[in-house]
mmCIF file of C-alpha atoms in Angstrom:
data_model
loop_
_atom_site.group_PDB
_atom_site.id
_atom_site.type_symbol
_atom_site.label_atom_id
_atom_site.label_comp_id
_atom_site.label_asym_id
_atom_site.label_seq_id
_atom_site.Cartn_x
_atom_site.Cartn_y
_atom_site.Cartn_z
ATOM 1 C CA UNK N 1 -8.419 14.727 -23.232
ATOM 2 C CA UNK N 2 -5.171 15.008 -21.373
ATOM 3 C CA UNK N 3 -2.192 13.576 -23.333
ATOM 4 C CA UNK N 4 0.243 13.221 -20.469
ATOM 5 C CA UNK N 5 -0.285 12.475 -16.776
ATOM 6 C CA UNK N 6 2.792 12.732 -14.247
ATOM 7 C CA UNK N 7 2.179 10.533 -11.202
ATOM 8 C CA UNK N 8 3.531 10.492 -7.723
ATOM 9 C CA UNK N 9 3.891 6.801 -7.504
ATOM 10 C CA UNK N 10 6.237 6.471 -4.509
ATOM 11 C CA UNK N 11 3.908 4.150 -2.743
ATOM 12 C CA UNK N 12 4.581 1.356 -5.203
ATOM 13 C CA UNK N 13 8.136 0.994 -3.756
ATOM 14 C CA UNK N 14 6.657 -0.119 -0.397
ATOM 15 C CA UNK N 15 4.911 -3.375 0.784
ATOM 16 C CA UNK N 16 1.620 -3.760 -0.956
ATOM 17 C CA UNK N 17 -0.714 -3.035 2.025
ATOM 18 C CA UNK N 18 -3.226 -0.160 2.657
ATOM 19 C CA UNK N 19 -2.744 2.617 0.474
ATOM 20 C CA UNK N 20 0.101 1.119 -1.467
ATOM 21 C CA UNK N 21 -2.325 -1.741 -2.749
ATOM 22 C CA UNK N 22 -4.964 1.029 -3.515
ATOM 23 C CA UNK N 23 -2.445 2.992 -5.461
ATOM 24 C CA UNK N 24 -1.403 0.123 -7.553
ATOM 25 C CA UNK N 25 -4.694 -1.243 -8.289
ATOM 26 C CA UNK N 26 -6.068 2.241 -9.269
ATOM 27 C CA UNK N 27 -3.122 2.989 -11.598
ATOM 28 C CA UNK N 28 -3.440 -0.428 -13.262
ATOM 29 C CA UNK N 29 -7.089 0.408 -14.160
ATOM 30 C CA UNK N 30 -6.175 4.065 -15.253
ATOM 31 C CA UNK N 31 -3.110 3.131 -17.356
ATOM 32 C CA UNK N 32 -4.735 0.272 -19.110
ATOM 33 C CA UNK N 33 -4.408 0.341 -22.831
ATOM 34 C CA UNK N 34 -5.161 4.041 -23.147
ATOM 35 C CA UNK N 35 -3.507 6.522 -25.389
ATOM 36 C CA UNK N 36 -2.069 8.801 -22.627
ATOM 37 C CA UNK N 37 1.536 8.943 -21.659
ATOM 38 C CA UNK N 38 2.114 8.106 -18.109
ATOM 39 C CA UNK N 39 5.291 9.194 -16.306
ATOM 40 C CA UNK N 40 5.510 7.499 -12.869
ATOM 41 C CA UNK N 41 7.755 9.093 -10.136
ATOM 42 C CA UNK N 42 9.055 7.197 -7.310
ATOM 43 C CA UNK N 43 11.887 8.261 -4.854
ATOM 44 C CA UNK N 44 12.962 4.617 -4.455
ATOM 45 C CA UNK N 45 13.141 1.746 -6.854
ATOM 46 C CA UNK N 46 9.990 -0.069 -7.572
ATOM 47 C CA UNK N 47 9.966 -3.923 -7.495
ATOM 48 C CA UNK N 48 10.024 -5.444 -10.974
ATOM 49 C CA UNK N 49 6.821 -7.429 -10.223
ATOM 50 C CA UNK N 50 4.956 -4.148 -9.504
ATOM 51 C CA UNK N 51 6.384 -2.486 -12.650
ATOM 52 C CA UNK N 52 5.193 -5.353 -14.866
ATOM 53 C CA UNK N 53 1.594 -4.774 -13.721
ATOM 54 C CA UNK N 54 1.599 -1.356 -15.390
ATOM 55 C CA UNK N 55 1.631 -1.917 -19.232
ATOM 56 C CA UNK N 56 0.947 0.626 -21.940
ATOM 57 C CA UNK N 57 2.716 3.952 -22.661
ATOM 58 C CA UNK N 58 4.434 4.093 -19.165
ATOM 59 C CA UNK N 59 7.747 5.758 -18.423
ATOM 60 C CA UNK N 60 9.567 5.683 -15.031
ATOM 61 C CA UNK N 61 11.658 8.150 -13.173
ATOM 62 C CA UNK N 62 13.297 6.624 -9.916
ATOM 63 C CA UNK N 63 15.368 7.717 -7.235
ATOM 64 C CA UNK N 64 17.920 5.563 -5.127
ATOM 65 C CA UNK N 65 15.687 5.780 -2.018
ATOM 66 C CA UNK N 66 18.570 7.431 0.078
ATOM 67 C CA UNK N 67 17.199 10.957 0.353
ATOM 68 C CA UNK N 68 13.933 12.328 1.751
ATOM 69 C CA UNK N 69 10.968 11.047 -0.269
ATOM 70 C CA UNK N 70 8.934 14.237 -0.077
ATOM 71 C CA UNK N 71 11.900 16.434 -1.135
ATOM 72 C CA UNK N 72 12.899 14.245 -4.097
ATOM 73 C CA UNK N 73 9.285 14.033 -5.227
ATOM 74 C CA UNK N 74 8.802 17.728 -5.133
ATOM 75 C CA UNK N 75 11.788 18.333 -7.242
ATOM 76 C CA UNK N 76 11.165 15.528 -9.735
ATOM 77 C CA UNK N 77 7.503 16.495 -10.187
ATOM 78 C CA UNK N 78 8.292 20.168 -10.956
ATOM 79 C CA UNK N 79 10.951 19.121 -13.436
ATOM 80 C CA UNK N 80 8.766 16.605 -15.253
ATOM 81 C CA UNK N 81 5.805 18.961 -15.413
ATOM 82 C CA UNK N 82 7.933 21.822 -16.858
ATOM 83 C CA UNK N 83 9.279 19.343 -19.515
ATOM 84 C CA UNK N 84 5.548 18.655 -20.528
ATOM 85 C CA UNK N 85 3.495 21.760 -20.826
ATOM 86 C CA UNK N 86 -0.239 20.994 -20.348
ATOM 87 C CA UNK N 87 0.361 17.742 -18.517
ATOM 88 C CA UNK N 88 -1.849 16.837 -15.621
ATOM 89 C CA UNK N 89 -0.524 15.569 -12.333
ATOM 90 C CA UNK N 90 -2.003 12.743 -10.126
ATOM 91 C CA UNK N 91 -1.033 12.615 -6.400
ATOM 92 C CA UNK N 92 -1.225 9.271 -4.985
ATOM 93 C CA UNK N 93 0.664 9.859 -1.749
ATOM 94 C CA UNK N 94 -1.192 12.867 -0.109
ATOM 95 C CA UNK N 95 0.975 15.422 -1.842
ATOM 96 C CA UNK N 96 1.102 17.747 -4.700
ATOM 97 C CA UNK N 97 4.129 19.882 -6.045
ATOM 98 C CA UNK N 98 3.984 23.122 -4.276
ATOM 99 C CA UNK N 99 5.958 24.950 -7.007
ATOM 100 C CA UNK N 100 4.620 23.230 -10.099
ATOM 101 C CA UNK N 101 3.542 25.047 -13.341
ATOM 102 C CA UNK N 102 0.332 26.973 -13.032
ATOM 103 C CA UNK N 103 -0.850 25.691 -16.370
ATOM 104 C CA UNK N 104 -0.784 21.978 -15.158
ATOM 105 C CA UNK N 105 -3.911 20.393 -13.696
ATOM 106 C CA UNK N 106 -3.622 18.749 -10.397
ATOM 107 C CA UNK N 107 -5.543 15.740 -9.211
ATOM 108 C CA UNK N 108 -5.316 14.324 -5.655
ATOM 109 C CA UNK N 109 -6.458 10.999 -4.243
ATOM 110 C CA UNK N 110 -7.718 11.491 -0.698
ATOM 111 C CA UNK N 111 -7.496 8.260 1.348
ATOM 112 C CA UNK N 112 -8.329 9.691 4.704
ATOM 113 C CA UNK N 113 -8.453 12.801 6.921
ATOM 114 C CA UNK N 114 -7.177 11.285 10.127
ATOM 115 C CA UNK N 115 -4.988 14.337 10.892
ATOM 116 C CA UNK N 116 -8.237 16.462 11.216
ATOM 117 C CA UNK N 117 -10.684 13.752 12.346
ATOM 118 C CA UNK N 118 -8.606 11.916 15.032
ATOM 119 C CA UNK N 119 -5.453 13.981 15.785
ATOM 120 C CA UNK N 120 -5.161 12.288 19.088
ATOM 121 C CA UNK N 121 -4.831 8.904 17.413
ATOM 122 C CA UNK N 122 -2.492 10.165 14.555
ATOM 123 C CA UNK N 123 1.260 9.560 14.810
ATOM 124 C CA UNK N 124 3.219 12.877 15.209
ATOM 125 C CA UNK N 125 5.003 12.424 11.886
ATOM 126 C CA UNK N 126 1.748 11.852 9.963
ATOM 127 C CA UNK N 127 0.070 14.720 11.863
ATOM 128 C CA UNK N 128 2.850 17.180 10.850
ATOM 129 C CA UNK N 129 2.698 15.878 7.238
ATOM 130 C CA UNK N 130 -1.006 16.244 7.278
ATOM 131 C CA UNK N 131 -1.093 19.983 7.911
ATOM 132 C CA UNK N 132 2.215 20.853 6.091
ATOM 133 C CA UNK N 133 1.741 18.767 3.016
ATOM 134 C CA UNK N 134 -1.696 17.132 2.638
ATOM 135 C CA UNK N 135 -3.817 20.193 3.508
ATOM 136 C CA UNK N 136 -2.021 22.464 1.153
ATOM 137 C CA UNK N 137 -2.422 19.706 -1.555
ATOM 138 C CA UNK N 138 -6.239 19.707 -0.850
ATOM 139 C CA UNK N 139 -6.301 23.417 -1.284
ATOM 140 C CA UNK N 140 -4.374 23.400 -4.600
ATOM 141 C CA UNK N 141 -5.923 20.422 -6.198
ATOM 142 C CA UNK N 142 -8.313 21.128 -9.255
ATOM 143 C CA UNK N 143 -10.048 17.581 -8.684
ATOM 144 C CA UNK N 144 -10.232 15.550 -5.610
ATOM 145 C CA UNK N 145 -10.857 11.821 -5.726
ATOM 146 C CA UNK N 146 -12.160 10.567 -2.365
ATOM 147 C CA UNK N 147 -11.900 6.813 -1.918
ATOM 148 C CA UNK N 148 -15.377 6.553 -0.386
ATOM 149 C CA UNK N 149 -18.505 8.662 0.041
ATOM 150 C CA UNK N 150 -17.463 8.943 3.743
ATOM 151 C CA UNK N 151 -14.264 10.777 2.824
ATOM 152 C CA UNK N 152 -16.199 12.942 0.354
ATOM 153 C CA UNK N 153 -18.538 13.937 3.223
ATOM 154 C CA UNK N 154 -15.706 14.804 5.451
ATOM 155 C CA UNK N 155 -14.083 16.888 2.733
ATOM 156 C CA UNK N 156 -17.394 18.821 2.333
ATOM 157 C CA UNK N 157 -17.639 19.235 6.206
ATOM 158 C CA UNK N 158 -14.199 20.543 6.887
ATOM 159 C CA UNK N 159 -13.415 22.226 3.579
ATOM 160 C CA UNK N 160 -16.735 23.351 2.147
ATOM 161 C CA UNK N 161 -15.142 25.000 -0.928
ATOM 162 C CA UNK N 162 -14.162 21.504 -2.231
ATOM 163 C CA UNK N 163 -17.751 20.440 -2.973
ATOM 164 C CA UNK N 164 -17.588 21.248 -6.781
ATOM 165 C CA UNK N 165 -14.155 19.639 -7.020
ATOM 166 C CA UNK N 166 -14.676 16.364 -5.294
ATOM 167 C CA UNK N 167 -15.857 12.978 -6.675
ATOM 168 C CA UNK N 168 -16.359 9.813 -4.579
ATOM 169 C CA UNK N 169 -15.145 6.452 -5.917
ATOM 170 C CA UNK N 170 -16.944 3.088 -5.302
ATOM 171 C CA UNK N 171 -15.411 0.531 -2.947
ATOM 172 C CA UNK N 172 -12.516 -1.419 -4.372
ATOM 173 C CA UNK N 173 -10.961 -4.682 -3.281
ATOM 174 C CA UNK N 174 -8.885 -7.538 -4.314
ATOM 175 C CA UNK N 175 -10.298 -11.048 -4.542
ATOM 176 C CA UNK N 176 -7.461 -12.969 -2.787
ATOM 177 C CA UNK N 177 -9.297 -16.257 -2.301
ATOM 178 C CA UNK N 178 -9.769 -18.054 -5.605
ATOM 179 C CA UNK N 179 -11.435 -21.273 -4.547
ATOM 180 C CA UNK N 180 -14.896 -21.494 -6.028
ATOM 181 C CA UNK N 181 -16.760 -22.095 -2.787
ATOM 182 C CA UNK N 182 -15.785 -20.790 0.698
ATOM 183 C CA UNK N 183 -14.542 -23.217 3.250
ATOM 184 C CA UNK N 184 -17.542 -24.621 5.409
ATOM 185 C CA UNK N 185 -18.361 -23.369 8.805
ATOM 186 C CA UNK N 186 -17.196 -26.516 10.488
ATOM 187 C CA UNK N 187 -13.722 -26.298 8.941
ATOM 188 C CA UNK N 188 -13.081 -22.713 9.926
ATOM 189 C CA UNK N 189 -10.787 -21.689 12.721
ATOM 190 C CA UNK N 190 -9.710 -18.380 14.056
ATOM 191 C CA UNK N 191 -10.558 -14.678 14.151
ATOM 192 C CA UNK N 192 -8.592 -12.251 11.920
ATOM 193 C CA UNK N 193 -7.371 -8.731 12.815
ATOM 194 C CA UNK N 194 -5.701 -6.731 10.098
ATOM 195 C CA UNK N 195 -3.538 -3.683 11.011
ATOM 196 C CA UNK N 196 -2.034 -2.633 14.303
ATOM 197 C CA UNK N 197 -2.067 1.129 14.143
ATOM 198 C CA UNK N 198 -3.491 2.710 17.459
ATOM 199 C CA UNK N 199 -6.718 3.715 15.577
ATOM 200 C CA UNK N 200 -7.394 -0.081 14.622
ATOM 201 C CA UNK N 201 -8.463 -0.478 18.263
ATOM 202 C CA UNK N 202 -6.472 -3.580 18.943
ATOM 203 C CA UNK N 203 -6.730 -3.116 22.670
ATOM 204 C CA UNK N 204 -10.406 -3.210 22.602
ATOM 205 C CA UNK N 205 -10.365 -6.312 20.388
ATOM 206 C CA UNK N 206 -8.029 -8.119 22.723
ATOM 207 C CA UNK N 207 -10.411 -7.311 25.633
ATOM 208 C CA UNK N 208 -13.319 -8.796 23.673
ATOM 209 C CA UNK N 209 -11.339 -11.872 22.622
ATOM 210 C CA UNK N 210 -10.447 -12.357 26.383
ATOM 211 C CA UNK N 211 -14.149 -12.151 27.201
ATOM 212 C CA UNK N 212 -15.031 -15.081 25.026
ATOM 213 C CA UNK N 213 -15.706 -18.539 26.345
ATOM 214 C CA UNK N 214 -12.493 -20.625 26.928
ATOM 215 C CA UNK N 215 -13.700 -23.141 24.529
ATOM 216 C CA UNK N 216 -14.268 -20.559 21.822
ATOM 217 C CA UNK N 217 -10.794 -19.291 22.196
ATOM 218 C CA UNK N 218 -9.332 -22.813 22.190
ATOM 219 C CA UNK N 219 -10.951 -23.373 18.914
ATOM 220 C CA UNK N 220 -10.475 -20.071 17.286
ATOM 221 C CA UNK N 221 -7.016 -18.323 17.953
ATOM 222 C CA UNK N 222 -6.626 -14.574 17.114
ATOM 223 C CA UNK N 223 -4.544 -13.895 14.018
ATOM 224 C CA UNK N 224 -2.976 -10.452 13.897
ATOM 225 C CA UNK N 225 -1.513 -9.186 10.466
ATOM 226 C CA UNK N 226 0.133 -5.896 10.124
ATOM 227 C CA UNK N 227 3.224 -4.346 8.457
ATOM 228 C CA UNK N 228 4.716 -4.138 11.989
ATOM 229 C CA UNK N 229 3.235 -5.130 15.229
ATOM 230 C CA UNK N 230 3.747 -2.982 18.179
ATOM 231 C CA UNK N 231 4.944 -4.534 21.498
ATOM 232 C CA UNK N 232 1.670 -3.161 23.104
ATOM 233 C CA UNK N 233 -0.303 -6.156 21.433
ATOM 234 C CA UNK N 234 1.922 -8.799 23.026
ATOM 235 C CA UNK N 235 1.957 -7.123 26.468
ATOM 236 C CA UNK N 236 -1.724 -6.733 26.462
ATOM 237 C CA UNK N 237 -2.384 -10.342 25.508
ATOM 238 C CA UNK N 238 -0.018 -11.512 28.398
ATOM 239 C CA UNK N 239 -1.792 -9.276 30.821
ATOM 240 C CA UNK N 240 -5.122 -10.737 29.731
ATOM 241 C CA UNK N 241 -3.790 -14.344 29.892
ATOM 242 C CA UNK N 242 -4.574 -15.061 26.086
ATOM 243 C CA UNK N 243 -0.974 -14.933 24.741
ATOM 244 C CA UNK N 244 -1.216 -18.710 23.892
ATOM 245 C CA UNK N 245 -4.122 -18.018 21.557
ATOM 246 C CA UNK N 246 -2.409 -15.207 19.842
ATOM 247 C CA UNK N 247 -0.819 -15.658 16.350
ATOM 248 C CA UNK N 248 1.351 -12.678 15.063
ATOM 249 C CA UNK N 249 1.892 -12.236 11.415
ATOM 250 C CA UNK N 250 4.044 -9.353 10.615
ATOM 251 C CA UNK N 251 4.379 -8.190 7.108
ATOM 252 C CA UNK N 252 2.342 -11.089 5.582
ATOM 253 C CA UNK N 253 2.581 -12.148 2.009
ATOM 254 C CA UNK N 254 -0.476 -12.110 -0.254
ATOM 255 C CA UNK N 255 -0.320 -15.949 0.026
ATOM 256 C CA UNK N 256 -0.592 -15.827 3.772
ATOM 257 C CA UNK N 257 -3.431 -13.237 3.512
ATOM 258 C CA UNK N 258 -5.239 -15.604 1.072
ATOM 259 C CA UNK N 259 -4.906 -18.507 3.399
ATOM 260 C CA UNK N 260 -6.274 -16.583 6.442
ATOM 261 C CA UNK N 261 -9.145 -14.923 4.512
ATOM 262 C CA UNK N 262 -10.096 -18.445 3.307
ATOM 263 C CA UNK N 263 -9.671 -20.258 6.565
ATOM 264 C CA UNK N 264 -10.681 -17.913 9.373
ATOM 265 C CA UNK N 265 -14.130 -17.643 10.898
ATOM 266 C CA UNK N 266 -14.427 -13.861 10.741
ATOM 267 C CA UNK N 267 -12.596 -10.600 10.164
ATOM 268 C CA UNK N 268 -13.033 -8.446 13.412
ATOM 269 C CA UNK N 269 -12.480 -4.811 12.462
ATOM 270 C CA UNK N 270 -13.342 -2.473 15.278
ATOM 271 C CA UNK N 271 -11.314 0.551 13.812
ATOM 272 C CA UNK N 272 -12.103 4.015 15.352
ATOM 273 C CA UNK N 273 -11.490 5.620 11.880
ATOM 274 C CA UNK N 274 -11.321 4.429 8.252
ATOM 275 C CA UNK N 275 -11.159 6.045 4.784
ATOM 276 C CA UNK N 276 -12.616 2.960 3.197
ATOM 277 C CA UNK N 277 -11.842 -0.184 5.202
ATOM 278 C CA UNK N 278 -10.124 -2.248 2.378
ATOM 279 C CA UNK N 279 -9.688 -5.402 4.582
ATOM 280 C CA UNK N 280 -13.395 -5.553 4.992
ATOM 281 C CA UNK N 281 -13.969 -5.282 1.214
ATOM 282 C CA UNK N 282 -11.462 -8.098 0.609
ATOM 283 C CA UNK N 283 -13.136 -10.122 3.335
ATOM 284 C CA UNK N 284 -16.458 -9.794 1.605
ATOM 285 C CA UNK N 285 -14.887 -10.814 -1.728
ATOM 286 C CA UNK N 286 -13.669 -13.935 -0.004
ATOM 287 C CA UNK N 287 -17.091 -14.729 1.509
ATOM 288 C CA UNK N 288 -15.589 -14.054 4.987
ATOM 289 C CA UNK N 289 -18.056 -12.445 7.401
ATOM 290 C CA UNK N 290 -16.857 -9.149 9.010
ATOM 291 C CA UNK N 291 -17.604 -7.532 12.357
ATOM 292 C CA UNK N 292 -17.395 -3.654 11.959
ATOM 293 C CA UNK N 293 -18.438 -0.572 14.067
ATOM 294 C CA UNK N 294 -21.454 1.436 13.310
ATOM 295 C CA UNK N 295 -20.981 4.867 11.877
ATOM 296 C CA UNK N 296 -18.073 3.739 9.667
ATOM 297 C CA UNK N 297 -17.620 3.584 5.798
ATOM 298 C CA UNK N 298 -17.750 -0.206 5.972
ATOM 299 C CA UNK N 299 -21.366 -0.234 6.810
ATOM 300 C CA UNK N 300 -22.166 1.289 3.367
ATOM 301 C CA UNK N 301 -21.027 -1.822 1.581
ATOM 302 C CA UNK N 302 -21.258 -4.581 4.156
ATOM 303 C CA UNK N 303 -24.829 -5.471 3.511
ATOM 304 C CA UNK N 304 -25.705 -8.501 5.537
ATOM 305 C CA UNK N 305 -22.184 -9.872 5.152
ATOM 306 C CA UNK N 306 -21.358 -9.529 8.876
ATOM 307 C CA UNK N 307 -22.431 -7.756 12.118
ATOM 308 C CA UNK N 308 -22.499 -4.131 12.729
ATOM 309 C CA UNK N 309 -21.535 -3.302 16.481
ATOM 310 C CA UNK N 310 -22.605 -0.002 17.863
ATOM 311 C CA UNK N 311 -21.916 1.495 20.456
ATOM 312 C CA UNK N 312 -18.505 -0.092 20.181
ATOM 313 C CA UNK N 313 -17.906 -1.662 23.601
ATOM 314 C CA UNK N 314 -16.280 -4.898 24.754
ATOM 315 C CA UNK N 315 -19.479 -6.756 25.636
ATOM 316 C CA UNK N 316 -21.208 -6.024 22.381
ATOM 317 C CA UNK N 317 -18.043 -6.915 20.294
ATOM 318 C CA UNK N 318 -17.442 -10.136 22.321
ATOM 319 C CA UNK N 319 -21.224 -11.122 21.776
ATOM 320 C CA UNK N 320 -20.823 -10.650 18.013
ATOM 321 C CA UNK N 321 -17.656 -12.782 17.896
ATOM 322 C CA UNK N 322 -19.243 -15.476 20.104
ATOM 323 C CA UNK N 323 -22.315 -15.473 17.901
ATOM 324 C CA UNK N 324 -20.452 -16.079 14.747
ATOM 325 C CA UNK N 325 -18.429 -18.856 16.526
ATOM 326 C CA UNK N 326 -21.375 -20.746 17.925
ATOM 327 C CA UNK N 327 -24.314 -20.125 15.538
ATOM 328 C CA UNK N 328 -23.514 -22.015 12.364
ATOM 329 C CA UNK N 329 -26.787 -20.902 10.679
ATOM 330 C CA UNK N 330 -26.012 -17.196 11.368
ATOM 331 C CA UNK N 331 -22.571 -17.626 10.003
ATOM 332 C CA UNK N 332 -23.671 -19.305 6.805
ATOM 333 C CA UNK N 333 -26.205 -16.428 6.255
ATOM 334 C CA UNK N 334 -23.543 -13.827 6.753
ATOM 335 C CA UNK N 335 -21.136 -15.738 4.278
ATOM 336 C CA UNK N 336 -23.589 -15.962 1.640
ATOM 337 C CA UNK N 337 -24.576 -12.238 2.036
ATOM 338 C CA UNK N 338 -20.846 -11.331 2.057
ATOM 339 C CA UNK N 339 -20.380 -12.962 -1.336
ATOM 340 C CA UNK N 340 -23.508 -11.045 -2.482
ATOM 341 C CA UNK N 341 -22.171 -7.687 -1.275
ATOM 342 C CA UNK N 342 -18.681 -8.445 -2.896
ATOM 343 C CA UNK N 343 -20.340 -8.353 -6.346
ATOM 344 C CA UNK N 344 -20.530 -4.645 -6.076
ATOM 345 C CA UNK N 345 -16.855 -4.321 -5.199
ATOM 346 C CA UNK N 346 -14.034 -4.320 -7.696
ATOM 347 C CA UNK N 347 -11.137 -2.311 -9.165
ATOM 348 C CA UNK N 348 -12.853 -2.157 -12.521
ATOM 349 C CA UNK N 349 -15.613 0.087 -11.068
ATOM 350 C CA UNK N 350 -13.058 2.209 -9.311
ATOM 351 C CA UNK N 351 -11.081 2.668 -12.442
ATOM 352 C CA UNK N 352 -14.150 3.628 -14.453
ATOM 353 C CA UNK N 353 -15.370 6.134 -11.934
ATOM 354 C CA UNK N 354 -11.912 7.719 -11.702
ATOM 355 C CA UNK N 355 -11.376 7.950 -15.508
ATOM 356 C CA UNK N 356 -14.896 9.519 -15.795
ATOM 357 C CA UNK N 357 -14.112 12.121 -13.058
ATOM 358 C CA UNK N 358 -10.845 13.038 -14.430
ATOM 359 C CA UNK N 359 -11.956 13.279 -17.925
ATOM 360 C CA UNK N 360 -9.806 10.380 -19.288
ATOM 361 C CA UNK N 361 -12.486 8.555 -21.005
#
């Protein structure tokens, strides 16, 4: 069993969305009350509330956040591994130390492969990092943890030599809504969109929303939650004449997320590409029906907790939204099925699978 694990934990210094939330929840499960020493590296200071989540034999090495995060992490990782012969290294930010000791074992969590799968929808900076940092890390890793069977399949497809080094993790998610019973259909209001990156297909969703009956839009505004919301969303809404029905929620808190998961009618998530689809998992845990595209990783755990749209076109997406807005019986069936599907989703299962795959049991 490994005695010491050095971790690239830089994602914990940023808002807890997307892979930042995944990294925190996975680490919380791995660290637990085990006997291993955990050395967490972050190029920027980590908030006290996040640090308090990680109990046990944990040490922190932090930078001031002023320099380049990748450069700082590479240097700190090499230094800490050299101080601890035989330690393992866990990469939580799509990176491994290029010049780390050969004797160390290297583990990498793979969230997505968008730089290979959809380069045309990947930001230039992420595309460059994908080929210069993430790809070499995949080649170097002794063990790859894919956050879903879909990512595992993509690794095997594009990098066949990773087959014996890859383990797929079950879906994880945070139960943000704590009320014992979901809010009834009659008291629900609004459609929810989470994320505004180009691959989230916000333009298609706005087109579908504009195609809804006027009375449906009047009762159900479209809430958009994202770390930052591009101007394109507002421009498209104005061009379609639905800006009055749009509710923008940049950098929403967990409390705001809880309110929207608990009060909206449905999560609409027509993303072109996902590694897991964490918002869909969290919607199911809240008993909130979700509308997702076919041939996506979300269909593996959605069950009957929503509607699968394929092919993904405006009329089909609008029809699914209209159905959940007007058919109370269908909505209730989806909500019950969402809660059932949510029973198979949780960070405990993710932690157990990761510990088993890494030999930390």
